[in-house]
Amino acid sequence: MDCRANFLAYLAVFLHLVSDYCFVPVQCVDAPFIHIPGNGVISGTYLKMFRTQNIKAYLGIRYAHARRFQPPDIELTPWKGIFNATVFQPDCWQNSKP
């Protein structure tokens, strides 16, 4: 093999090894349930990112009612059953001007 073919072979092996190390997929594992007094039970998830410890994540938890063209109402009504906080909920529309 000539020099160029050797270089391309080594480059292919190197890129394969680097891609396995750098691009680690995010893995999700079910998290324990937590109880929020006065509201209910929330089910979250663990996020494992970049070969570090698992991170507890509770996603998409409402902090107020999104009332149209009015200030938010922070008095939330308790939910029934278990609130699924393993995925993000739809965003609340906001004005771009303060």
C-alpha positions as a printed NumPy array, in Angstrom:
array([[  0.   ,   0.   ,   0.   ],
       [  1.186,   3.46 ,  -0.72 ],
       [  1.448,   6.284,   1.795],
       [ -1.921,   7.804,   0.88 ],
       [ -3.798,   4.505,   1.37 ],
       [ -2.134,   3.988,   4.774],
       [ -3.078,   7.497,   5.816],
       [ -6.714,   7.007,   4.785],
       [ -6.905,   3.673,   6.633],
       [ -5.517,   5.185,   9.836],
       [ -7.789,   8.212,   9.47 ],
       [-10.862,   5.991,   9.13 ],
       [ -9.955,   4.032,  12.282],
       [ -9.209,   7.237,  14.196],
       [-12.502,   8.87 ,  13.204],
       [-14.419,   5.741,  14.168],
       [-12.827,   5.693,  17.639],
       [-13.347,   9.422,  18.179],
       [-16.986,   9.282,  17.088],
       [-17.688,   6.455,  19.573],
       [-16.213,   8.533,  22.399],
       [-17.565,  11.996,  21.559],
       [-21.111,  11.267,  20.473],
       [-22.58 ,   9.38 ,  23.412],
       [-26.378,   9.144,  23.171],
       [-28.541,  10.426,  26.005],
       [-30.053,   7.55 ,  27.95 ],
       [-33.227,   7.838,  30.019],
       [-34.196,   5.635,  32.945],
       [-37.419,   5.918,  34.939],
       [-37.024,   8.039,  38.066],
       [-38.848,   7.529,  41.318],
       [-42.122,   9.251,  41.969],
       [-42.247,  12.313,  44.215],
       [-45.217,  13.722,  46.105],
       [-45.811,  17.485,  46.053],
       [-47.966,  18.361,  49.093],
       [-51.238,  19.943,  48.025],
       [-50.789,  19.104,  44.337],
       [-50.182,  15.403,  43.725],
       [-47.632,  12.841,  42.554],
       [-45.057,  13.51 ,  39.819],
       [-43.217,  10.916,  37.735],
       [-39.859,  12.099,  36.39 ],
       [-36.859,  10.593,  34.673],
       [-33.09 ,  10.286,  35.021],
       [-30.989,  11.809,  32.259],
       [-27.506,  10.428,  31.7  ],
       [-25.372,  12.74 ,  29.616],
       [-21.71 ,  12.623,  28.606],
       [-20.795,   9.697,  30.886],
       [-21.528,  11.594,  34.108],
       [-23.825,  10.808,  36.981],
       [-27.532,  10.48 ,  36.385],
       [-29.473,  13.732,  36.7  ],
       [-32.997,  13.71 ,  38.11 ],
       [-35.274,  15.606,  35.736],
       [-38.916,  16.568,  36.152],
       [-39.893,  18.217,  32.865],
       [-42.912,  20.29 ,  31.901],
       [-44.245,  21.061,  35.384],
       [-46.658,  23.99 ,  35.282],
       [-45.973,  26.898,  37.609],
       [-49.082,  28.905,  36.692],
       [-52.205,  28.807,  34.526],
       [-51.623,  30.386,  31.124],
       [-54.64 ,  32.658,  30.826],
       [-54.996,  34.41 ,  27.499],
       [-54.216,  38.158,  27.552],
       [-54.152,  38.231,  31.37 ],
       [-51.465,  37.906,  34.023],
       [-50.696,  34.295,  34.993],
       [-52.744,  32.678,  37.75 ],
       [-50.344,  31.016,  40.194],
       [-53.059,  29.107,  42.068],
       [-52.827,  25.667,  40.461],
       [-55.515,  23.071,  40.928],
       [-54.214,  19.662,  42.051],
       [-54.069,  17.047,  39.312],
       [-55.587,  13.613,  39.627],
       [-53.406,  10.553,  39.33 ],
       [-49.729,  10.804,  38.446],
       [-48.393,  13.805,  36.501],
       [-46.058,  12.64 ,  33.702],
       [-43.005,  14.905,  33.955],
       [-40.784,  12.84 ,  31.653],
       [-41.292,  15.082,  28.59 ],
       [-41.535,  18.832,  28.025],
       [-45.003,  20.358,  27.696],
       [-45.96 ,  22.972,  25.048],
       [-44.449,  26.421,  25.578],
       [-46.529,  29.323,  26.834],
       [-46.788,  32.24 ,  24.404],
       [-45.127,  35.435,  25.633],
       [-44.93 ,  39.005,  24.425],
       [-41.584,  39.947,  22.925],
       [-41.754,  43.454,  24.432],
       [-41.495,  44.07 ,  28.193]])
